[in-house]
Amino acid sequence: MIIKNIKFNIQAKIITGYLTILICLGISLLIVNARMTDLQKQADFVSSHDIQVHDLVNQLQKNVLNMETGMRGYVITGDSQYLEPYKEGSRSWLDNYNNLHSLLMYNTNQKHNLEEIKPLIQSWIKDSGEYVIEAKKANDSAALNQHFKENTGKKLTDQLNTQFDSFLKEEKQLTAERIDKLNQNNMNLRITFYTIIILVTIITLVTAFSLGNSIVKTIRQVVRTIQSITESKVDLSTRIKVKTHDETRDLADAMNNLLSSLEKQSWIQKSMTEISTMYQGITDITVLAQTFITKLAPLLDAVYGVVYLRKADGQGVHFVKTAGYAIKDQDVASSFRLGEGLVGQCALDQRIFLIDTLPEDHIKLTSGLGASSPTHLLVAPIVVEGKVEAVIEFAALQPFLAQHLTLLDLLQDKFGSSITSVLGRMEVERLLSESQVMTEELQAQSEELQAQSEELQMQQEQLQISNDYLEEQNHYAEQRAAELKKTKDELVEYSLKLEESSQYKSDFLANMSHELRTPLNSILILSQMLMENNEEMDKAEVEEYSRVVYTAGEDLLRLIDDILDLSKIEAGKIEILTDEVNVTELPQLLKSMFDPVAAKKNVAFEVETHPDVPPVISTDGQRLQQILKNLLSNAFKFTEQGSVTVRMELAPPDFAEKLEVEGPVMAISVSDTGIGIPAEKQQIIFDAFQQVDGTTNRQYGGTGLGLSICREFTRLLGGLIELESEPQKGSTFTIYIPSRLESEVQQEEQALKEVAAGVNEVAVTQIPFEKKPPSSEHLFKGKKVLLVDDDARNVFALVTALERKGMVVQVAENGKRALDILRDNTDFDLIFMDIMMPVMGGYEAMKAIRHDLKMVHLPIIALTAKAMKGERSKCMEAGASDYIMKPLNIDQLFSLMRVWLTEQVNQS
């Protein structure tokens, strides 16, 4: 009842609740603090006393150990430095003992245990430590041996260790008991703390609920009042009534003041809207001023009003009466200058004049019932962008309110803008009327000028066309000059290259003439000697001449093959046949081919193979062998002494990315100790018609095409070739070949007959075929062969060779004659068909044999001197069973015949 009768404001209520909570919290903190202080004392005792006791016991043990260690070190070494730990321990053990004894003054049991340790330490020092040290100083070995034999010191040390262990065990047990007690007190403190928190929470909730209910009850009344105002469609004249005497009453008063302010603002906005809508459609300044004063005067509760508008003439600026409200013309002045009267001063100062005490005779307001004198006067300027456009004056019986002044202040910009806009529009209309008159006058002049303008326009267009044409001709001439200059530069450059190429080809042809004439000369001389032989030469001499002729012929063939290789490479008609190449066979093959050359020149020759090299790679074995043969031939040719070495290994991994291939890359290098190659010629030797020494009197022979062929073959195999050389020290050519060659040409399966008939189309050195044993010679005897060839020399050679084997040969000089023979006689076992013949060529003849004569199984071997790409496939398509290229190798020819004759025997 006492609390209800006392009037508390909200702040007092909240402070009372907080004080109640703070008192409860203070009491709780005092209780918890007392318990925590006691707990902290126990923890401090354990952390300071027990830890210090343990540290002193360990230090005391360390002192004894140091004395024992120092004594033993001195006895063993005799070095007095080992006595330092002993002396230090003997000086500090008693201090540590006394400190420990003082800490145990309240623990009688541990104190007694410590006192038992002291005489043991003193006894060890006296009977063992000092005794042994003195004996060592006196070099009394017998006493030392006797002492250590009796183990006096060890017994004391063991007893000390036992005492220390027992002491530490007892101390640890006491520490554990204290910690258990500390944990129990800590648990009790937690229970007390949680209990206090629960009680304080309950008290806080009760206090908060009581205070909140008393505050919210009053606020709810205010909210209901505000809601009732909202539901009545915002009647701003409504006011909130509250009976309480706390802050909610202040809230209600503030709300009422807000409603009053909103009511004023609503009146101002409504008035501005009404006045602003009047301006629309008004184009006369007098109408605008009259409408404005007529609408605004009642809103300001004014009984008198005048509008003065700004006028400017040669005599200066003055303000002229334009409109009025409830006035007589004779009662007001018609105009004012700046600074003249209140109106002129208001315009000059650009501020509002408000007068609340007018004299009675200032002006009279008359009506039908009488006359009265206004007591309040308001003069205000209409300012637009810093310039006074008008001055308005009002008189009222009642004082002007603040909301009236606010409305007037807000209307300044709008009314001023309307004045400016209407005056501007009126000025535009005036100027428009004047411009219409001027336009009519200018119309006639414009028509006259139009004709002149059209004539000038035509002249200008003609000039423009002429100018464009001249510019186009100039641009074309400049472009043509640039093109001619570019063409001239290209012709000069091409002329230089052509001259250089001509020189290279001249040197090359001179060298080739020499290389061709040398073996040809030998063939002609020896052939003539054999032809003129009158049986004066013996058989050995004839065989030697024949061997030289054969060797010279092989040299000529090799030169021709080199030229054909280069021409086919340049024409892009070389054929790459991908197959599996056994790398392990290459060393033996190269050794068998070049060991005789090395032995003849007395040069060492080695072939080294790295163990990581794959045993089989996929590439064109024939081209690879030709590259190696060319490189080795050059190496032996330019090496007079030293060695030639072939190394086969795997290239670094980055070469696969460089060659844009997958899988490992093989690196095969050919090194020699020959004359070497100068740096300036290491690039040109790979070009066609280029040699290190391109003159006809050079020391070393050769066409200079070998390295060009090697480079192009390496490129066709997907690899590259590099050179490292130093003059007079030797050269190293390294070829990098992918282990797997992805060829676009599908390799056909070769049967045994094609293996036997395969010819190295661009071989540098032909490998002679191994002769068959005489046991297969019976295959040839009695066999009937049709030879179709128009060259009498080839016919003579082949007929002679075949008849020596016991074969019957019939010759036809062209394809037509061969068909006639085959129609009359079909018992031929084999046909040799030349390709290029008169009347009917080999292709047409083979097609006729297969299709017209229906001789499908009769073996036909095509003979051709063409070495172009696709020649084999053309022969096979025409009907040939096999293919062999001129000049013929007789052993190879017989090997091919064995294959087909054997197959014919098996079929029959």
mmCIF file with all atom_site columns, C-alpha atoms in Angstrom, residues 651-818:
data_model
loop_
_atom_site.group_PDB
_atom_site.id
_atom_site.type_symbol
_atom_site.label_atom_id
_atom_site.label_alt_id
_atom_site.label_comp_id
_atom_site.label_asym_id
_atom_site.label_entity_id
_atom_site.label_seq_id
_atom_site.pdbx_PDB_ins_code
_atom_site.Cartn_x
_atom_site.Cartn_y
_atom_site.Cartn_z
_atom_site.occupancy
_atom_site.B_iso_or_equiv
_atom_site.pdbx_formal_charge
_atom_site.auth_seq_id
_atom_site.auth_comp_id
_atom_site.auth_asym_id
_atom_site.auth_atom_id
_atom_site.pdbx_PDB_model_num
ATOM 1   C CA . ALA A 1 651 ? 67.527 -38.134 -76.379  1.00 0.00 ? 651 ALA A CA 1
ATOM 2   C CA . PRO A 1 652 ? 66.586 -35.831 -73.459  1.00 0.00 ? 652 PRO A CA 1
ATOM 3   C CA . PRO A 1 653 ? 62.815 -35.719 -72.747  1.00 0.00 ? 653 PRO A CA 1
ATOM 4   C CA . ASP A 1 654 ? 62.445 -32.166 -74.087  1.00 0.00 ? 654 ASP A CA 1
ATOM 5   C CA . PHE A 1 655 ? 63.212 -33.380 -77.630  1.00 0.00 ? 655 PHE A CA 1
ATOM 6   C CA . ALA A 1 656 ? 59.802 -35.122 -77.789  1.00 0.00 ? 656 ALA A CA 1
ATOM 7   C CA . GLU A 1 657 ? 58.115 -31.754 -77.224  1.00 0.00 ? 657 GLU A CA 1
ATOM 8   C CA . LYS A 1 658 ? 60.527 -30.091 -79.662  1.00 0.00 ? 658 LYS A CA 1
ATOM 9   C CA . LEU A 1 659 ? 59.660 -32.632 -82.405  1.00 0.00 ? 659 LEU A CA 1
ATOM 10  C CA . GLU A 1 660 ? 55.957 -32.573 -81.408  1.00 0.00 ? 660 GLU A CA 1
ATOM 11  C CA . VAL A 1 661 ? 55.785 -36.352 -81.037  1.00 0.00 ? 661 VAL A CA 1
ATOM 12  C CA . GLU A 1 662 ? 54.770 -38.773 -78.309  1.00 0.00 ? 662 GLU A CA 1
ATOM 13  C CA . GLY A 1 663 ? 57.081 -41.372 -76.849  1.00 0.00 ? 663 GLY A CA 1
ATOM 14  C CA . PRO A 1 664 ? 60.870 -41.483 -76.548  1.00 0.00 ? 664 PRO A CA 1
ATOM 15  C CA . VAL A 1 665 ? 63.227 -40.031 -79.161  1.00 0.00 ? 665 VAL A CA 1
ATOM 16  C CA . MET A 1 666 ? 66.385 -41.850 -80.275  1.00 0.00 ? 666 MET A CA 1
ATOM 17  C CA . ALA A 1 667 ? 69.642 -39.929 -80.676  1.00 0.00 ? 667 ALA A CA 1
ATOM 18  C CA . ILE A 1 668 ? 72.182 -41.529 -83.061  1.00 0.00 ? 668 ILE A CA 1
ATOM 19  C CA . SER A 1 669 ? 75.464 -39.657 -83.355  1.00 0.00 ? 669 SER A CA 1
ATOM 20  C CA . VAL A 1 670 ? 78.365 -40.244 -85.771  1.00 0.00 ? 670 VAL A CA 1
ATOM 21  C CA . SER A 1 671 ? 81.643 -38.776 -84.472  1.00 0.00 ? 671 SER A CA 1
ATOM 22  C CA . ASP A 1 672 ? 84.985 -38.634 -86.241  1.00 0.00 ? 672 ASP A CA 1
ATOM 23  C CA . THR A 1 673 ? 88.428 -37.141 -85.663  1.00 0.00 ? 673 THR A CA 1
ATOM 24  C CA . GLY A 1 674 ? 88.761 -35.799 -89.206  1.00 0.00 ? 674 GLY A CA 1
ATOM 25  C CA . ILE A 1 675 ? 89.342 -32.350 -90.660  1.00 0.00 ? 675 ILE A CA 1
ATOM 26  C CA . GLY A 1 676 ? 86.277 -30.740 -89.077  1.00 0.00 ? 676 GLY A CA 1
ATOM 27  C CA . ILE A 1 677 ? 84.039 -28.035 -90.519  1.00 0.00 ? 677 ILE A CA 1
ATOM 28  C CA . PRO A 1 678 ? 84.462 -24.264 -90.001  1.00 0.00 ? 678 PRO A CA 1
ATOM 29  C CA . ALA A 1 679 ? 81.647 -22.509 -88.126  1.00 0.00 ? 679 ALA A CA 1
ATOM 30  C CA . GLU A 1 680 ? 80.717 -20.313 -91.092  1.00 0.00 ? 680 GLU A CA 1
ATOM 31  C CA . LYS A 1 681 ? 80.090 -23.403 -93.290  1.00 0.00 ? 681 LYS A CA 1
ATOM 32  C CA . GLN A 1 682 ? 78.246 -25.595 -90.775  1.00 0.00 ? 682 GLN A CA 1
ATOM 33  C CA . GLN A 1 683 ? 74.863 -24.488 -92.148  1.00 0.00 ? 683 GLN A CA 1
ATOM 34  C CA . ILE A 1 684 ? 75.471 -24.282 -95.881  1.00 0.00 ? 684 ILE A CA 1
ATOM 35  C CA . ILE A 1 685 ? 76.792 -27.869 -96.152  1.00 0.00 ? 685 ILE A CA 1
ATOM 36  C CA . PHE A 1 686 ? 73.190 -29.094 -95.619  1.00 0.00 ? 686 PHE A CA 1
ATOM 37  C CA . ASP A 1 687 ? 71.893 -27.038 -98.567  1.00 0.00 ? 687 ASP A CA 1
ATOM 38  C CA . ALA A 1 688 ? 71.584 -28.392 -102.109 1.00 0.00 ? 688 ALA A CA 1
ATOM 39  C CA . PHE A 1 689 ? 74.600 -27.789 -104.386 1.00 0.00 ? 689 PHE A CA 1
ATOM 40  C CA . GLN A 1 690 ? 76.660 -26.696 -101.364 1.00 0.00 ? 690 GLN A CA 1
ATOM 41  C CA . GLN A 1 691 ? 79.990 -28.186 -100.280 1.00 0.00 ? 691 GLN A CA 1
ATOM 42  C CA . VAL A 1 692 ? 82.690 -27.225 -97.817  1.00 0.00 ? 692 VAL A CA 1
ATOM 43  C CA . ASP A 1 693 ? 85.014 -27.052 -100.796 1.00 0.00 ? 693 ASP A CA 1
ATOM 44  C CA . GLY A 1 694 ? 82.926 -26.411 -103.938 1.00 0.00 ? 694 GLY A CA 1
ATOM 45  C CA . THR A 1 695 ? 85.787 -26.068 -106.444 1.00 0.00 ? 695 THR A CA 1
ATOM 46  C CA . THR A 1 696 ? 86.767 -28.606 -109.076 1.00 0.00 ? 696 THR A CA 1
ATOM 47  C CA . ASN A 1 697 ? 90.250 -29.013 -107.650 1.00 0.00 ? 697 ASN A CA 1
ATOM 48  C CA . ARG A 1 698 ? 89.079 -29.927 -104.136 1.00 0.00 ? 698 ARG A CA 1
ATOM 49  C CA . GLN A 1 699 ? 90.982 -32.570 -102.179 1.00 0.00 ? 699 GLN A CA 1
ATOM 50  C CA . TYR A 1 700 ? 87.995 -34.843 -101.397 1.00 0.00 ? 700 TYR A CA 1
ATOM 51  C CA . GLY A 1 701 ? 85.592 -36.151 -104.010 1.00 0.00 ? 701 GLY A CA 1
ATOM 52  C CA . GLY A 1 702 ? 81.844 -36.480 -103.923 1.00 0.00 ? 702 GLY A CA 1
ATOM 53  C CA . THR A 1 703 ? 78.806 -34.597 -105.188 1.00 0.00 ? 703 THR A CA 1
ATOM 54  C CA . GLY A 1 704 ? 78.051 -32.736 -101.980 1.00 0.00 ? 704 GLY A CA 1
ATOM 55  C CA . LEU A 1 705 ? 74.475 -34.089 -101.949 1.00 0.00 ? 705 LEU A CA 1
ATOM 56  C CA . GLY A 1 706 ? 74.844 -36.635 -99.165  1.00 0.00 ? 706 GLY A CA 1
ATOM 57  C CA . LEU A 1 707 ? 74.192 -34.266 -96.262  1.00 0.00 ? 707 LEU A CA 1
ATOM 58  C CA . SER A 1 708 ? 71.294 -32.586 -98.097  1.00 0.00 ? 708 SER A CA 1
ATOM 59  C CA . ILE A 1 709 ? 69.695 -36.005 -98.562  1.00 0.00 ? 709 ILE A CA 1
ATOM 60  C CA . CYS A 1 710 ? 70.389 -36.896 -94.924  1.00 0.00 ? 710 CYS A CA 1
ATOM 61  C CA . ARG A 1 711 ? 68.716 -33.728 -93.704  1.00 0.00 ? 711 ARG A CA 1
ATOM 62  C CA . GLU A 1 712 ? 65.624 -34.207 -95.870  1.00 0.00 ? 712 GLU A CA 1
ATOM 63  C CA . PHE A 1 713 ? 65.293 -37.912 -95.021  1.00 0.00 ? 713 PHE A CA 1
ATOM 64  C CA . THR A 1 714 ? 65.603 -37.066 -91.324  1.00 0.00 ? 714 THR A CA 1
ATOM 65  C CA . ARG A 1 715 ? 62.865 -34.471 -91.706  1.00 0.00 ? 715 ARG A CA 1
ATOM 66  C CA . LEU A 1 716 ? 60.607 -36.984 -93.515  1.00 0.00 ? 716 LEU A CA 1
ATOM 67  C CA . LEU A 1 717 ? 61.158 -39.404 -90.630  1.00 0.00 ? 717 LEU A CA 1
ATOM 68  C CA . GLY A 1 718 ? 59.877 -36.728 -88.227  1.00 0.00 ? 718 GLY A CA 1
ATOM 69  C CA . GLY A 1 719 ? 63.292 -35.877 -86.763  1.00 0.00 ? 719 GLY A CA 1
ATOM 70  C CA . LEU A 1 720 ? 66.116 -33.400 -87.114  1.00 0.00 ? 720 LEU A CA 1
ATOM 71  C CA . ILE A 1 721 ? 69.902 -33.405 -87.533  1.00 0.00 ? 721 ILE A CA 1
ATOM 72  C CA . GLU A 1 722 ? 72.440 -31.359 -85.575  1.00 0.00 ? 722 GLU A CA 1
ATOM 73  C CA . LEU A 1 723 ? 76.155 -30.713 -86.102  1.00 0.00 ? 723 LEU A CA 1
ATOM 74  C CA . GLU A 1 724 ? 78.972 -29.996 -83.687  1.00 0.00 ? 724 GLU A CA 1
ATOM 75  C CA . SER A 1 725 ? 82.392 -29.503 -85.261  1.00 0.00 ? 725 SER A CA 1
ATOM 76  C CA . GLU A 1 726 ? 85.747 -27.850 -84.750  1.00 0.00 ? 726 GLU A CA 1
ATOM 77  C CA . PRO A 1 727 ? 88.356 -27.565 -87.505  1.00 0.00 ? 727 PRO A CA 1
ATOM 78  C CA . GLN A 1 728 ? 91.229 -30.087 -87.283  1.00 0.00 ? 728 GLN A CA 1
ATOM 79  C CA . LYS A 1 729 ? 89.534 -31.837 -84.304  1.00 0.00 ? 729 LYS A CA 1
ATOM 80  C CA . GLY A 1 730 ? 86.593 -33.607 -85.875  1.00 0.00 ? 730 GLY A CA 1
ATOM 81  C CA . SER A 1 731 ? 82.826 -33.486 -86.280  1.00 0.00 ? 731 SER A CA 1
ATOM 82  C CA . THR A 1 732 ? 79.753 -35.033 -84.658  1.00 0.00 ? 732 THR A CA 1
ATOM 83  C CA . PHE A 1 733 ? 76.509 -35.407 -86.632  1.00 0.00 ? 733 PHE A CA 1
ATOM 84  C CA . THR A 1 734 ? 73.528 -36.327 -84.410  1.00 0.00 ? 734 THR A CA 1
ATOM 85  C CA . ILE A 1 735 ? 70.146 -37.370 -85.788  1.00 0.00 ? 735 ILE A CA 1
ATOM 86  C CA . TYR A 1 736 ? 67.071 -37.378 -83.529  1.00 0.00 ? 736 TYR A CA 1
ATOM 87  C CA . ILE A 1 737 ? 64.449 -39.886 -84.700  1.00 0.00 ? 737 ILE A CA 1
ATOM 88  C CA . PRO A 1 738 ? 61.059 -40.562 -83.002  1.00 0.00 ? 738 PRO A CA 1
ATOM 89  C CA . SER A 1 739 ? 60.717 -44.138 -81.795  1.00 0.00 ? 739 SER A CA 1
ATOM 90  C CA . ARG A 1 740 ? 57.313 -44.274 -83.499  1.00 0.00 ? 740 ARG A CA 1
ATOM 91  C CA . LEU A 1 741 ? 56.642 -42.646 -86.890  1.00 0.00 ? 741 LEU A CA 1
ATOM 92  C CA . GLU A 1 742 ? 52.993 -41.721 -87.579  1.00 0.00 ? 742 GLU A CA 1
ATOM 93  C CA . SER A 1 743 ? 52.814 -41.975 -91.375  1.00 0.00 ? 743 SER A CA 1
ATOM 94  C CA . GLU A 1 744 ? 49.769 -41.025 -93.445  1.00 0.00 ? 744 GLU A CA 1
ATOM 95  C CA . VAL A 1 745 ? 50.552 -43.717 -96.002  1.00 0.00 ? 745 VAL A CA 1
ATOM 96  C CA . GLN A 1 746 ? 49.206 -47.117 -95.024  1.00 0.00 ? 746 GLN A CA 1
ATOM 97  C CA . GLN A 1 747 ? 51.936 -49.756 -95.323  1.00 0.00 ? 747 GLN A CA 1
ATOM 98  C CA . GLU A 1 748 ? 50.869 -52.801 -97.319  1.00 0.00 ? 748 GLU A CA 1
ATOM 99  C CA . GLU A 1 749 ? 51.602 -56.247 -96.052  1.00 0.00 ? 749 GLU A CA 1
ATOM 100 C CA . GLN A 1 750 ? 54.629 -57.634 -97.872  1.00 0.00 ? 750 GLN A CA 1
ATOM 101 C CA . ALA A 1 751 ? 54.822 -61.305 -98.653  1.00 0.00 ? 751 ALA A CA 1
ATOM 102 C CA . LEU A 1 752 ? 57.968 -63.310 -99.024  1.00 0.00 ? 752 LEU A CA 1
ATOM 103 C CA . LYS A 1 753 ? 58.107 -62.516 -102.730 1.00 0.00 ? 753 LYS A CA 1
ATOM 104 C CA . GLU A 1 754 ? 58.131 -58.735 -102.079 1.00 0.00 ? 754 GLU A CA 1
ATOM 105 C CA . VAL A 1 755 ? 60.870 -59.091 -99.504  1.00 0.00 ? 755 VAL A CA 1
ATOM 106 C CA . ALA A 1 756 ? 62.993 -60.883 -102.061 1.00 0.00 ? 756 ALA A CA 1
ATOM 107 C CA . ALA A 1 757 ? 62.135 -58.319 -104.764 1.00 0.00 ? 757 ALA A CA 1
ATOM 108 C CA . GLY A 1 758 ? 62.498 -55.180 -102.607 1.00 0.00 ? 758 GLY A CA 1
ATOM 109 C CA . VAL A 1 759 ? 64.903 -52.723 -104.115 1.00 0.00 ? 759 VAL A CA 1
ATOM 110 C CA . ASN A 1 760 ? 66.538 -49.795 -102.380 1.00 0.00 ? 760 ASN A CA 1
ATOM 111 C CA . GLU A 1 761 ? 65.094 -47.106 -104.668 1.00 0.00 ? 761 GLU A CA 1
ATOM 112 C CA . VAL A 1 762 ? 67.424 -44.395 -103.357 1.00 0.00 ? 762 VAL A CA 1
ATOM 113 C CA . ALA A 1 763 ? 70.151 -46.530 -101.801 1.00 0.00 ? 763 ALA A CA 1
ATOM 114 C CA . VAL A 1 764 ? 73.589 -45.023 -101.484 1.00 0.00 ? 764 VAL A CA 1
ATOM 115 C CA . THR A 1 765 ? 75.287 -48.422 -101.228 1.00 0.00 ? 765 THR A CA 1
ATOM 116 C CA . GLN A 1 766 ? 73.467 -51.579 -102.419 1.00 0.00 ? 766 GLN A CA 1
ATOM 117 C CA . ILE A 1 767 ? 73.856 -54.579 -100.165 1.00 0.00 ? 767 ILE A CA 1
ATOM 118 C CA . PRO A 1 768 ? 74.533 -57.632 -102.309 1.00 0.00 ? 768 PRO A CA 1
ATOM 119 C CA . PHE A 1 769 ? 72.089 -60.503 -101.861 1.00 0.00 ? 769 PHE A CA 1
ATOM 120 C CA . GLU A 1 770 ? 73.368 -63.757 -100.573 1.00 0.00 ? 770 GLU A CA 1
ATOM 121 C CA . LYS A 1 771 ? 73.559 -66.307 -103.333 1.00 0.00 ? 771 LYS A CA 1
ATOM 122 C CA . LYS A 1 772 ? 71.348 -69.374 -103.109 1.00 0.00 ? 772 LYS A CA 1
ATOM 123 C CA . PRO A 1 773 ? 72.984 -72.730 -102.880 1.00 0.00 ? 773 PRO A CA 1
ATOM 124 C CA . PRO A 1 774 ? 73.346 -74.755 -106.047 1.00 0.00 ? 774 PRO A CA 1
ATOM 125 C CA . SER A 1 775 ? 70.665 -77.163 -104.859 1.00 0.00 ? 775 SER A CA 1
ATOM 126 C CA . SER A 1 776 ? 67.919 -74.784 -106.152 1.00 0.00 ? 776 SER A CA 1
ATOM 127 C CA . GLU A 1 777 ? 69.394 -74.424 -109.659 1.00 0.00 ? 777 GLU A CA 1
ATOM 128 C CA . HIS A 1 778 ? 67.109 -77.171 -110.990 1.00 0.00 ? 778 HIS A CA 1
ATOM 129 C CA . LEU A 1 779 ? 64.236 -74.672 -110.735 1.00 0.00 ? 779 LEU A CA 1
ATOM 130 C CA . PHE A 1 780 ? 65.622 -72.749 -113.719 1.00 0.00 ? 780 PHE A CA 1
ATOM 131 C CA . LYS A 1 781 ? 66.434 -75.608 -116.082 1.00 0.00 ? 781 LYS A CA 1
ATOM 132 C CA . GLY A 1 782 ? 63.948 -76.040 -118.894 1.00 0.00 ? 782 GLY A CA 1
ATOM 133 C CA . LYS A 1 783 ? 61.773 -73.126 -117.752 1.00 0.00 ? 783 LYS A CA 1
ATOM 134 C CA . LYS A 1 784 ? 60.349 -71.056 -120.607 1.00 0.00 ? 784 LYS A CA 1
ATOM 135 C CA . VAL A 1 785 ? 60.604 -67.259 -120.251 1.00 0.00 ? 785 VAL A CA 1
ATOM 136 C CA . LEU A 1 786 ? 59.102 -64.497 -122.427 1.00 0.00 ? 786 LEU A CA 1
ATOM 137 C CA . LEU A 1 787 ? 61.293 -61.357 -122.403 1.00 0.00 ? 787 LEU A CA 1
ATOM 138 C CA . VAL A 1 788 ? 59.466 -58.208 -123.621 1.00 0.00 ? 788 VAL A CA 1
ATOM 139 C CA . ASP A 1 789 ? 61.997 -55.354 -124.155 1.00 0.00 ? 789 ASP A CA 1
ATOM 140 C CA . ASP A 1 790 ? 62.964 -53.084 -127.044 1.00 0.00 ? 790 ASP A CA 1
ATOM 141 C CA . ASP A 1 791 ? 66.547 -52.378 -125.846 1.00 0.00 ? 791 ASP A CA 1
ATOM 142 C CA . ALA A 1 792 ? 68.923 -54.804 -127.598 1.00 0.00 ? 792 ALA A CA 1
ATOM 143 C CA . ARG A 1 793 ? 71.608 -54.343 -124.912 1.00 0.00 ? 793 ARG A CA 1
ATOM 144 C CA . ASN A 1 794 ? 69.292 -55.299 -122.100 1.00 0.00 ? 794 ASN A CA 1
ATOM 145 C CA . VAL A 1 795 ? 67.941 -58.184 -124.168 1.00 0.00 ? 795 VAL A CA 1
ATOM 146 C CA . PHE A 1 796 ? 71.434 -59.481 -124.834 1.00 0.00 ? 796 PHE A CA 1
ATOM 147 C CA . ALA A 1 797 ? 72.462 -59.265 -121.188 1.00 0.00 ? 797 ALA A CA 1
ATOM 148 C CA . LEU A 1 798 ? 69.310 -60.910 -119.854 1.00 0.00 ? 798 LEU A CA 1
ATOM 149 C CA . VAL A 1 799 ? 69.190 -63.643 -122.482 1.00 0.00 ? 799 VAL A CA 1
ATOM 150 C CA . THR A 1 800 ? 72.833 -64.508 -121.801 1.00 0.00 ? 800 THR A CA 1
ATOM 151 C CA . ALA A 1 801 ? 72.267 -64.680 -118.039 1.00 0.00 ? 801 ALA A CA 1
ATOM 152 C CA . LEU A 1 802 ? 69.048 -66.700 -118.291 1.00 0.00 ? 802 LEU A CA 1
ATOM 153 C CA . GLU A 1 803 ? 70.372 -69.200 -120.856 1.00 0.00 ? 803 GLU A CA 1
ATOM 154 C CA . ARG A 1 804 ? 73.357 -69.892 -118.586 1.00 0.00 ? 804 ARG A CA 1
ATOM 155 C CA . LYS A 1 805 ? 70.799 -71.127 -116.042 1.00 0.00 ? 805 LYS A CA 1
ATOM 156 C CA . GLY A 1 806 ? 69.372 -73.523 -118.639 1.00 0.00 ? 806 GLY A CA 1
ATOM 157 C CA . MET A 1 807 ? 66.257 -71.554 -119.374 1.00 0.00 ? 807 MET A CA 1
ATOM 158 C CA . VAL A 1 808 ? 64.533 -71.159 -122.781 1.00 0.00 ? 808 VAL A CA 1
ATOM 159 C CA . VAL A 1 809 ? 64.091 -67.444 -123.620 1.00 0.00 ? 809 VAL A CA 1
ATOM 160 C CA . GLN A 1 810 ? 61.861 -65.949 -126.310 1.00 0.00 ? 810 GLN A CA 1
ATOM 161 C CA . VAL A 1 811 ? 62.071 -62.206 -127.034 1.00 0.00 ? 811 VAL A CA 1
ATOM 162 C CA . ALA A 1 812 ? 59.317 -59.757 -128.039 1.00 0.00 ? 812 ALA A CA 1
ATOM 163 C CA . GLU A 1 813 ? 60.315 -56.185 -128.994 1.00 0.00 ? 813 GLU A CA 1
ATOM 164 C CA . ASN A 1 814 ? 57.023 -54.584 -127.787 1.00 0.00 ? 814 ASN A CA 1
ATOM 165 C CA . GLY A 1 815 ? 53.775 -55.345 -126.030 1.00 0.00 ? 815 GLY A CA 1
ATOM 166 C CA . LYS A 1 816 ? 51.776 -56.028 -129.177 1.00 0.00 ? 816 LYS A CA 1
ATOM 167 C CA . ARG A 1 817 ? 54.271 -58.657 -130.309 1.00 0.00 ? 817 ARG A CA 1
ATOM 168 C CA . ALA A 1 818 ? 54.141 -60.249 -126.858 1.00 0.00 ? 818 ALA A CA 1
#
